Tab-separated table of C-alpha atoms in Angstrom:
chain	number	residue	atom	x	y	z
A	1	MET	CA	-4.618	9.316	26.641
A	2	PRO	CA	-4.096	7.244	22.760
A	3	LEU	CA	-7.235	5.488	22.029
A	4	PRO	CA	-7.178	2.176	22.932
A	5	ASP	CA	-6.042	-0.324	19.192
A	6	ARG	CA	-9.250	-2.760	19.831
A	7	PRO	CA	-12.655	-1.089	19.584
A	8	VAL	CA	-14.989	0.164	22.545
A	9	PRO	CA	-17.733	-1.980	24.199
A	10	ARG	CA	-20.942	-1.454	23.457
A	11	GLY	CA	-23.224	-2.533	26.936
A	12	ALA	CA	-22.732	-0.175	30.085
A	13	LEU	CA	-20.816	-2.481	31.944
A	14	ALA	CA	-18.197	-3.824	29.352
A	15	TYR	CA	-17.227	0.154	28.331
A	16	LEU	CA	-16.798	0.841	32.261
A	17	TRP	CA	-14.563	-2.187	32.877
A	18	PHE	CA	-13.020	-1.238	29.858
A	19	PHE	CA	-11.989	2.875	30.253
A	20	PHE	CA	-12.243	2.946	34.657
A	21	VAL	CA	-11.763	-0.368	35.702
A	22	SER	CA	-9.317	-2.006	34.240
A	23	GLN	CA	-7.076	0.980	34.481
A	24	ALA	CA	-6.928	1.086	38.831
A	25	ARG	CA	-7.975	-2.123	39.588
A	26	TRP	CA	-6.640	-3.109	42.630
A	27	ALA	CA	-7.999	0.719	43.987
A	28	PHE	CA	-11.656	-0.415	42.518
A	29	ALA	CA	-11.168	-3.878	44.945
A	30	ALA	CA	-10.049	-1.367	47.782
A	31	MET	CA	-13.101	0.716	47.340
A	32	LEU	CA	-14.723	-2.011	47.290
A	33	VAL	CA	-13.963	-3.820	50.844
A	34	LEU	CA	-13.643	-0.655	52.214
A	35	GLY	CA	-16.925	-0.072	51.561
A	36	GLY	CA	-18.332	-3.370	52.519
A	37	VAL	CA	-16.330	-2.837	55.874
A	38	THR	CA	-18.571	0.116	56.227
A	39	ALA	CA	-21.832	-0.901	55.734
A	40	VAL	CA	-20.902	-3.740	58.662
A	41	ILE	CA	-19.682	-1.260	60.921
A	42	GLU	CA	-22.997	0.363	59.839
A	43	ALA	CA	-25.393	-2.157	60.264
A	44	SER	CA	-23.933	-3.400	63.082
A	45	LEU	CA	-23.924	-0.008	65.030
A	46	TYR	CA	-28.174	-0.296	64.483
A	47	VAL	CA	-27.880	-3.416	66.292
A	48	PHE	CA	-26.033	-1.924	69.259
A	49	VAL	CA	-28.734	0.500	69.190
A	50	GLY	CA	-31.828	-1.481	68.314
A	51	ASP	CA	-30.029	-3.194	71.553
A	52	LEU	CA	-29.866	-0.629	74.099
A	53	VAL	CA	-33.823	0.951	73.307
A	54	ASP	CA	-34.723	-2.235	74.014
A	55	ARG	CA	-33.058	-2.376	76.933
A	56	MET	CA	-34.253	0.949	78.395
A	57	GLN	CA	-37.654	0.352	77.384
A	58	ALA	CA	-37.633	-3.568	79.118
A	59	GLY	CA	-36.961	-2.629	82.873
A	60	GLY	CA	-37.489	0.939	84.245
A	61	ARG	CA	-35.494	4.331	84.511
A	62	ASP	CA	-33.800	3.943	88.208
A	63	SER	CA	-32.146	-0.204	87.086
A	64	LEU	CA	-30.027	-0.031	84.172
A	65	CYS	CA	-27.822	0.352	85.630
A	66	GLU	CA	-28.208	-2.516	87.586
A	67	THR	CA	-29.996	-4.764	85.589
A	68	THR	CA	-27.693	-4.177	82.817
A	69	ALA	CA	-23.775	-4.974	83.111
A	70	TRP	CA	-21.580	-2.423	81.686
A	71	PRO	CA	-20.266	-2.153	78.954
A	72	LEU	CA	-23.300	-4.733	77.153
A	73	PRO	CA	-22.676	-7.406	75.627
């Protein structure tokens, strides 16, 4: 890769933007979106498991399926 015509930026974020992000903007944007979607899915799984544990603690073992409709809302 040839050296750029303009001088290298001084800040760390400017350096990263200049050499890495600007060369693959769409790939970087896709990576950010995919990471965000993955984080939301993971957080929703923790919420679901927490809700499931709360429902299991609220009722007895024998009546869990009778009192809770499957699939859980």
